[in-house]
mmCIF file of C-alpha atoms in Angstrom:
data_model
loop_
_atom_site.group_PDB
_atom_site.id
_atom_site.type_symbol
_atom_site.label_atom_id
_atom_site.label_comp_id
_atom_site.label_asym_id
_atom_site.label_seq_id
_atom_site.Cartn_x
_atom_site.Cartn_y
_atom_site.Cartn_z
ATOM 1 C CA MET T 22 64.847 29.764 -32.305
ATOM 2 C CA LYS T 23 64.583 30.379 -35.994
ATOM 3 C CA LEU T 24 68.029 28.819 -36.618
ATOM 4 C CA ASN T 25 66.877 25.705 -34.428
ATOM 5 C CA ASP T 26 63.680 25.330 -36.247
ATOM 6 C CA GLU T 27 65.467 25.479 -39.735
ATOM 7 C CA VAL T 28 68.135 23.124 -38.644
ATOM 8 C CA ARG T 29 65.571 20.572 -37.197
ATOM 9 C CA GLU T 30 63.569 20.748 -40.289
ATOM 10 C CA THR T 31 66.778 19.980 -42.283
ATOM 11 C CA LEU T 32 67.532 17.038 -39.888
ATOM 12 C CA LEU T 33 64.121 15.460 -40.360
ATOM 13 C CA ASP T 34 64.329 15.909 -44.099
ATOM 14 C CA GLU T 35 67.676 14.191 -44.121
ATOM 15 C CA VAL T 36 66.418 11.053 -42.443
ATOM 16 C CA THR T 37 62.992 10.820 -44.239
ATOM 17 C CA GLY T 38 62.688 7.752 -46.270
ATOM 18 C CA LEU T 39 65.295 5.806 -44.286
ATOM 19 C CA GLY T 40 64.037 2.505 -42.891
ATOM 20 C CA ASP T 41 64.662 1.367 -39.353
ATOM 21 C CA GLU T 42 67.422 -1.032 -40.469
ATOM 22 C CA GLU T 43 69.222 1.805 -42.153
ATOM 23 C CA LEU T 44 68.662 4.095 -39.085
ATOM 24 C CA ASN T 45 70.201 1.533 -36.752
ATOM 25 C CA LYS T 46 73.063 0.323 -38.993
ATOM 26 C CA ARG T 47 76.389 1.478 -37.507
ATOM 27 C CA PRO T 48 79.077 2.648 -39.855
ATOM 28 C CA SER T 49 81.746 0.045 -40.735
ATOM 29 C CA SER T 50 84.354 2.605 -39.633
ATOM 30 C CA GLY T 51 82.864 2.558 -36.192
ATOM 31 C CA GLY T 52 80.879 5.284 -34.469
ATOM 32 C CA TRP T 53 77.133 5.857 -33.893
ATOM 33 C CA SER T 54 74.324 4.862 -36.130
ATOM 34 C CA ILE T 55 72.014 7.620 -37.442
ATOM 35 C CA ALA T 56 69.462 6.566 -34.828
ATOM 36 C CA GLN T 57 72.075 6.927 -32.166
ATOM 37 C CA ILE T 58 72.958 10.328 -33.426
ATOM 38 C CA MET T 59 69.253 11.317 -33.326
ATOM 39 C CA GLU T 60 68.864 9.921 -29.745
ATOM 40 C CA HIS T 61 72.010 11.896 -28.830
ATOM 41 C CA LEU T 62 70.424 15.110 -30.192
ATOM 42 C CA TYR T 63 67.245 14.539 -28.187
ATOM 43 C CA LEU T 64 69.317 13.831 -25.012
ATOM 44 C CA MET T 65 71.373 17.027 -25.653
ATOM 45 C CA GLU T 66 68.399 19.194 -26.128
ATOM 46 C CA ARG T 67 66.612 17.859 -23.096
ATOM 47 C CA ALA T 68 69.753 18.420 -20.962
ATOM 48 C CA VAL T 69 69.990 21.965 -22.289
ATOM 49 C CA VAL T 70 66.489 22.605 -21.300
ATOM 50 C CA TYR T 71 67.105 21.067 -17.810
ATOM 51 C CA ASN T 72 70.292 23.136 -17.348
ATOM 52 C CA ILE T 73 68.592 26.325 -18.361
ATOM 53 C CA GLN T 74 65.647 25.731 -16.002
ATOM 54 C CA HIS T 75 68.037 24.840 -13.153
ATOM 55 C CA ALA T 76 70.229 27.948 -13.723
ATOM 56 C CA LEU T 77 67.075 30.180 -13.945
ATOM 57 C CA GLU T 78 65.943 28.957 -10.587
ATOM 58 C CA ASN T 79 69.386 28.566 -8.784
ATOM 59 C CA GLY T 80 71.976 30.433 -10.688
ATOM 60 C CA SER T 81 73.564 33.753 -9.854
ATOM 61 C CA ILE T 82 73.487 36.786 -12.137
ATOM 62 C CA LYS T 83 76.770 37.167 -13.861
ATOM 63 C CA GLU T 84 78.138 38.856 -16.976
ATOM 64 C CA VAL T 85 80.064 36.701 -19.280
ATOM 65 C CA SER T 86 81.521 37.405 -22.807
ATOM 66 C CA SER T 87 79.748 35.986 -25.847
ATOM 67 C CA LYS T 88 81.203 32.656 -26.893
ATOM 68 C CA PRO T 89 81.987 31.600 -30.493
ATOM 69 C CA ILE T 90 79.303 28.892 -30.541
ATOM 70 C CA GLU T 91 79.086 28.895 -34.365
ATOM 71 C CA LEU T 92 82.423 26.948 -34.262
ATOM 72 C CA THR T 93 80.383 24.014 -33.037
ATOM 73 C CA VAL T 94 79.746 23.069 -36.677
ATOM 74 C CA ASN T 95 83.435 22.628 -37.383
ATOM 75 C CA ARG T 96 83.882 18.817 -37.204
ATOM 76 C CA SER T 97 87.821 18.851 -37.450
ATOM 77 C CA ARG T 98 87.842 18.972 -33.747
ATOM 78 C CA LYS T 99 86.445 15.846 -32.212
ATOM 79 C CA VAL T 100 84.491 16.317 -28.964
ATOM 80 C CA GLU T 101 83.698 13.333 -26.660
ATOM 81 C CA ALA T 102 79.968 13.482 -25.646
ATOM 82 C CA PRO T 103 79.482 13.508 -21.983
ATOM 83 C CA GLU T 104 78.184 10.242 -20.590
ATOM 84 C CA PHE T 105 74.701 11.782 -19.865
ATOM 85 C CA VAL T 106 74.130 12.342 -23.562
ATOM 86 C CA GLN T 107 75.498 9.109 -24.862
ATOM 87 C CA PRO T 108 72.906 7.201 -26.847
ATOM 88 C CA SER T 109 71.809 3.641 -25.968
ATOM 89 C CA GLU T 110 72.760 0.490 -27.896
ATOM 90 C CA SER T 111 69.003 -0.307 -28.458
ATOM 91 C CA SER T 112 67.426 -0.251 -31.902
ATOM 92 C CA MET T 113 64.969 2.673 -32.335
ATOM 93 C CA THR T 114 62.332 3.512 -34.837
ATOM 94 C CA LEU T 115 62.125 6.695 -36.863
ATOM 95 C CA LYS T 116 58.690 7.480 -35.355
ATOM 96 C CA ASP T 117 59.941 7.185 -31.778
ATOM 97 C CA LEU T 118 62.896 9.376 -32.481
ATOM 98 C CA GLN T 119 60.810 12.004 -34.231
ATOM 99 C CA ARG T 120 58.437 11.965 -31.148
ATOM 100 C CA LYS T 121 61.313 12.295 -28.729
ATOM 101 C CA LEU T 122 62.910 15.157 -30.826
ATOM 102 C CA GLN T 123 59.589 16.970 -31.000
ATOM 103 C CA THR T 124 59.172 16.779 -27.193
ATOM 104 C CA SER T 125 62.671 18.120 -26.399
ATOM 105 C CA HIS T 126 62.330 20.839 -29.123
ATOM 106 C CA GLU T 127 58.877 21.987 -27.764
ATOM 107 C CA ALA T 128 60.397 22.234 -24.276
ATOM 108 C CA LEU T 129 63.286 24.490 -25.590
ATOM 109 C CA ARG T 130 60.787 26.593 -27.501
ATOM 110 C CA GLY T 131 58.745 26.998 -24.182
ATOM 111 C CA ILE T 132 61.631 28.537 -22.527
ATOM 112 C CA TYR T 133 62.493 30.727 -25.461
ATOM 113 C CA THR T 134 58.825 32.045 -25.629
ATOM 114 C CA THR T 135 58.091 32.343 -21.906
ATOM 115 C CA VAL T 136 61.221 33.538 -20.292
ATOM 116 C CA ASP T 137 62.403 37.135 -20.558
ATOM 117 C CA GLN T 138 65.427 37.431 -22.771
ATOM 118 C CA GLU T 139 66.980 39.650 -20.129
ATOM 119 C CA ARG T 140 66.833 36.848 -17.694
ATOM 120 C CA LEU T 141 68.514 34.433 -20.130
ATOM 121 C CA VAL T 142 71.299 36.826 -20.768
ATOM 122 C CA GLU T 143 72.021 37.600 -17.128
ATOM 123 C CA LYS T 144 72.156 33.927 -15.824
ATOM 124 C CA THR T 145 74.870 31.506 -17.050
ATOM 125 C CA ALA T 146 75.633 27.756 -17.094
ATOM 126 C CA VAL T 147 78.951 25.865 -17.851
ATOM 127 C CA HIS T 148 79.442 24.378 -21.176
ATOM 128 C CA PRO T 149 82.106 21.651 -21.423
ATOM 129 C CA VAL T 150 83.730 23.232 -24.406
ATOM 130 C CA PHE T 151 82.976 26.975 -24.273
ATOM 131 C CA GLY T 152 82.950 27.484 -20.601
ATOM 132 C CA GLU T 153 80.459 29.630 -18.867
ATOM 133 C CA MET T 154 77.879 30.899 -21.329
ATOM 134 C CA ASN T 155 74.837 32.985 -20.781
ATOM 135 C CA LEU T 156 71.641 30.951 -20.943
ATOM 136 C CA PHE T 157 70.528 32.927 -24.121
ATOM 137 C CA GLN T 158 73.503 31.531 -26.082
ATOM 138 C CA TRP T 159 72.588 27.934 -25.168
ATOM 139 C CA ILE T 160 69.535 28.096 -27.372
ATOM 140 C CA PRO T 161 71.345 28.727 -30.672
ATOM 141 C CA PHE T 162 74.084 26.414 -29.572
ATOM 142 C CA VAL T 163 71.454 23.537 -29.837
ATOM 143 C CA GLY T 164 71.027 24.408 -33.574
ATOM 144 C CA TYR T 165 74.633 24.519 -34.222
ATOM 145 C CA HIS T 166 75.265 21.286 -32.456
ATOM 146 C CA GLU T 167 72.469 19.617 -34.491
ATOM 147 C CA GLN T 168 73.959 20.996 -37.814
ATOM 148 C CA ARG T 169 77.308 19.365 -36.733
ATOM 149 C CA HIS T 170 75.548 16.013 -36.545
ATOM 150 C CA ILE T 171 73.520 16.530 -39.655
ATOM 151 C CA ASP T 172 76.705 16.644 -41.561
ATOM 152 C CA GLN T 173 77.786 13.317 -39.807
ATOM 153 C CA ILE T 174 74.527 11.801 -40.802
ATOM 154 C CA LYS T 175 75.038 12.725 -44.347
ATOM 155 C CA GLU T 176 78.427 11.076 -44.331
ATOM 156 C CA ILE T 177 76.959 7.959 -42.825
ATOM 157 C CA LYS T 178 74.126 7.835 -45.543
ATOM 158 C CA GLU T 179 76.804 7.814 -48.212
ATOM 159 C CA THR T 180 78.138 4.586 -46.867
ATOM 160 C CA LEU T 181 74.711 2.789 -46.494
#
């Protein structure tokens, strides 16, 4: 969780001082606004929490190899976000986005601090890019995924 906490702090620092208009402005080259990226990160973290909880309750015990989740930060390979983590077209405020991200982060922390690590390692869930991963690897994946999008936010900020 240390990686996730550090990356989340970096994300929040990166958007500090941006007004709602800047947050919701879409790049001229197309793609998501900074607000949409932040909503996507919230939706992704919330989905990971749900998937971990579901797999803990319903999943079977299975040994899988460790996946190279650190490659998530490599943005040279474009990955289409699944529909359930696609952000809305609605304008959002920084305060609302921060609140959502805090809620999802606390839920992930709750799993990390209350579930025995051995249970997280022995149960799995399928990742759309990496395939079947143990639940323990899903936790740092969230941090790497967020770092990927922080780099995207930095690029957008340069064009604002």
